[in-house]
GROMACS .gro file of C-alpha atoms in nm:
model
  149
    1PHE     CA    1  -2.192   2.670   2.333
    2ASP     CA    2  -2.156   2.320   2.383
    3HIS     CA    3  -2.052   2.048   2.116
    4THR     CA    4  -1.964   1.712   2.335
    5ILE     CA    5  -2.101   1.427   2.200
    6THR     CA    6  -2.423   1.327   2.403
    7GLY     CA    7  -2.490   0.977   2.567
    8GLY     CA    8  -2.410   0.617   2.664
    9GLY     CA    9  -2.097   0.430   2.882
   10THR     CA   10  -1.998   0.446   3.174
   11VAL     CA   11  -1.915   0.762   3.382
   12GLY     CA   12  -1.688   0.965   3.212
   13HIS     CA   13  -1.621   0.756   2.935
   14PRO     CA   14  -1.903   0.714   2.646
   15ALA     CA   15  -2.037   0.441   2.438
   16ASN     CA   16  -1.934   0.582   2.105
   17ALA     CA   17  -1.530   0.621   2.163
   18ILE     CA   18  -1.272   0.590   1.989
   19ARG     CA   19  -1.197   0.204   2.015
   20PRO     CA   20  -0.872   0.141   1.885
   21TYR     CA   21  -0.702  -0.260   1.760
   22ILE     CA   22  -0.384  -0.458   1.749
   23VAL     CA   23  -0.280  -0.506   1.354
   24GLN     CA   24   0.021  -0.749   1.290
   25SER     CA   25   0.163  -0.770   0.959
   26LYS     CA   26   0.282  -1.159   0.807
   27ILE     CA   27   0.661  -1.138   0.874
   28PHE     CA   28   0.847  -1.037   0.520
   29ASP     CA   29   1.123  -1.237   0.516
   30ALA     CA   30   1.330  -1.069   0.176
   31ALA     CA   31   1.481  -1.366  -0.005
   32ASP     CA   32   1.159  -1.530  -0.058
   33ASP     CA   33   1.035  -1.195  -0.312
   34ASN     CA   34   1.418  -1.085  -0.419
   35LEU     CA   35   1.400  -0.746  -0.266
   36THR     CA   36   1.700  -0.502  -0.402
   37ALA     CA   37   1.753  -0.173  -0.234
   38ASN     CA   38   1.483   0.046  -0.201
   39ASP     CA   39   1.261  -0.089  -0.243
   40VAL     CA   40   0.853  -0.045  -0.078
   41ILE     CA   41   0.676  -0.327   0.078
   42LYS     CA   42   0.283  -0.264   0.156
   43VAL     CA   43   0.270  -0.443   0.516
   44ILE     CA   44  -0.083  -0.336   0.648
   45ASP     CA   45  -0.377  -0.204   0.478
   46LEU     CA   46  -0.521   0.166   0.620
   47PRO     CA   47  -0.940   0.229   0.615
   48ASP     CA   48  -0.998   0.558   0.519
   49ASN     CA   49  -1.059   0.769   0.864
   50SER     CA   50  -0.785   0.579   1.021
   51ILE     CA   51  -0.510   0.745   1.305
   52VAL     CA   52  -0.194   0.505   1.400
   53LEU     CA   53  -0.200   0.588   1.779
   54GLY     CA   54   0.141   0.338   1.780
   55GLY     CA   55   0.295   0.048   1.650
   56CYS     CA   56   0.692  -0.096   1.623
   57LEU     CA   57   0.881  -0.218   1.367
   58ASP     CA   58   1.059  -0.585   1.493
   59VAL     CA   59   1.329  -0.716   1.329
   60LEU     CA   60   1.367  -1.061   1.334
   61GLU     CA   61   1.672  -1.120   1.172
   62ALA     CA   62   1.886  -0.881   1.100
   63GLY     CA   63   2.042  -0.742   0.743
   64GLY     CA   64   2.402  -0.656   0.660
   65SER     CA   65   2.556  -0.303   0.798
   66SER     CA   66   2.449  -0.076   0.531
   67VAL     CA   67   2.073  -0.165   0.588
   68THR     CA   68   1.846   0.137   0.765
   69PHE     CA   69   1.450   0.117   0.756
   70ASP     CA   70   1.169   0.391   0.736
   71VAL     CA   71   0.874   0.314   0.843
   72GLY     CA   72   0.588   0.541   0.737
   73ILE     CA   73   0.205   0.563   0.501
   74SER     CA   74   0.283   0.631   0.128
   75THR     CA   75   0.257   1.019   0.139
   76ASP     CA   76   0.516   1.032   0.426
   77ILE     CA   77   0.767   0.649   0.401
   78ASP     CA   78   0.890   0.771   0.740
   79ALA     CA   79   0.633   0.917   0.947
   80PHE     CA   80   0.664   0.647   1.205
   81CYS     CA   81   1.030   0.523   1.163
   82ASP     CA   82   1.329   0.748   0.947
   83GLY     CA   83   1.687   0.561   0.891
   84VAL     CA   84   1.640   0.300   1.208
   85ASP     CA   85   1.921   0.027   1.242
   86GLY     CA   86   1.907  -0.314   1.028
   87ASN     CA   87   2.172  -0.407   1.086
   88ALA     CA   88   2.031  -0.590   1.438
   89ASP     CA   89   1.799  -0.807   1.549
   90ALA     CA   90   1.496  -0.500   1.746
   91ILE     CA   91   1.225  -0.404   1.819
   92TYR     CA   92   1.166  -0.013   1.710
   93ASN     CA   93   0.898   0.183   1.771
   94PHE     CA   94   0.722   0.407   1.589
   95HIS     CA   95   0.771   0.764   1.655
   96PRO     CA   96   0.465   0.956   1.543
   97THR     CA   97   0.557   1.367   1.586
   98ALA     CA   98   0.373   1.639   1.483
   99ALA     CA   99   0.612   1.712   1.117
  100GLY     CA  100   0.512   1.373   1.108
  101ILE     CA  101   0.160   1.250   0.936
  102ASN     CA  102  -0.038   0.968   1.162
  103THR     CA  103  -0.418   1.034   0.981
  104VAL     CA  104  -0.544   0.918   0.654
  105ILE     CA  105  -0.839   0.994   0.445
  106ALA     CA  106  -0.807   0.812   0.247
  107THR     CA  107  -0.736   0.439   0.220
  108ASP     CA  108  -0.394   0.453   0.237
  109ALA     CA  109  -0.117   0.128   0.375
  110ILE     CA  110   0.166   0.136   0.652
  111GLN     CA  111   0.512   0.086   0.440
  112VAL     CA  112   0.849  -0.034   0.463
  113LYS     CA  113   1.129   0.082   0.292
  114ILE     CA  114   1.424  -0.085   0.286
  115LEU     CA  115   1.766   0.053   0.200
  116GLY     CA  116   2.097  -0.073   0.150
  117ALA     CA  117   2.297  -0.278  -0.014
  118ASP     CA  118   2.237  -0.583   0.199
  119SER     CA  119   1.869  -0.586   0.205
  120ALA     CA  120   1.805  -0.923   0.079
  121VAL     CA  121   1.857  -1.079   0.381
  122VAL     CA  122   1.634  -0.924   0.635
  123ARG     CA  123   1.300  -1.032   0.799
  124PHE     CA  124   1.078  -0.806   0.981
  125ARG     CA  125   0.696  -0.753   1.056
  126VAL     CA  126   0.532  -0.483   1.161
  127ILE     CA  127   0.217  -0.434   1.469
  128ALA     CA  128   0.036  -0.093   1.414
  129LEU     CA  129  -0.218  -0.009   1.722
  130ILE     CA  130  -0.476   0.230   1.450
  131ALA     CA  131  -0.846   0.386   1.564
  132ASP     CA  132  -1.103   0.467   1.346
  133ILE     CA  133  -1.162   0.801   1.346
  134GLY     CA  134  -1.466   0.826   1.121
  135ASP     CA  135  -1.728   1.090   1.280
  136PRO     CA  136  -1.875   0.844   1.632
  137THR     CA  137  -2.200   1.104   1.573
  138ALA     CA  138  -2.246   0.901   1.273
  139MET     CA  139  -2.225   1.066   1.057
  140VAL     CA  140  -2.135   1.038   0.686
  141GLN     CA  141  -1.766   1.166   0.620
  142THR     CA  142  -1.604   1.227   0.257
  143ALA     CA  143  -1.235   1.344   0.190
  144ALA     CA  144  -1.354   1.696   0.316
  145VAL     CA  145  -1.753   1.700   0.338
  146GLN     CA  146  -1.950   1.593   0.632
  147THR     CA  147  -2.346   1.528   0.577
  148GLY     CA  148  -2.559   1.421   0.798
  149VAL     CA  149  -2.686   1.100   0.776
   0.00000   0.00000   0.00000
C-alpha cells in the first residue's frame, strides 16, 4: 500500500509540508502581578491540532534561591521544563520527551508554574516553536474523528 501524500513542492519537499512558526510571549514580571508561590501563568495560546517542537524559558531577572519553574500545558505542567532553577538569569531549553505531552488536539496554552517563596521578583518570557498538525490533505479533524471535506 502507498499511503503517501502526492503533489506539489520541490523535489523531496511537498507543498503541504508542516510549516513551523515561532511565538514569543510577553515578558512576565511577577512584581507587577502580585505573584505568589505555585501560581500558574498562561503565556502562549496553542490552537487545536498543534505540536510544540521546541522552545525555551528565558529568565530575565532571577528570583531567590528557592525559586524553580515548571513549563508545560494544562494536562502536564512540567512537560517542557521540570524544576529548572529560577535563581539565575538563564535560558532553559524545552526538553519534550516520550513521557511528556507536546501535542494538543483541543485548544490549550503553554503555562509556567513558579514554585518557591521568592517568586515575587522574577521576570521571564517563553519562546516556542509550534506547528499545525491538522490533516494536510484538507480533511476536517475533530477530537478523535476525521471526515472528508
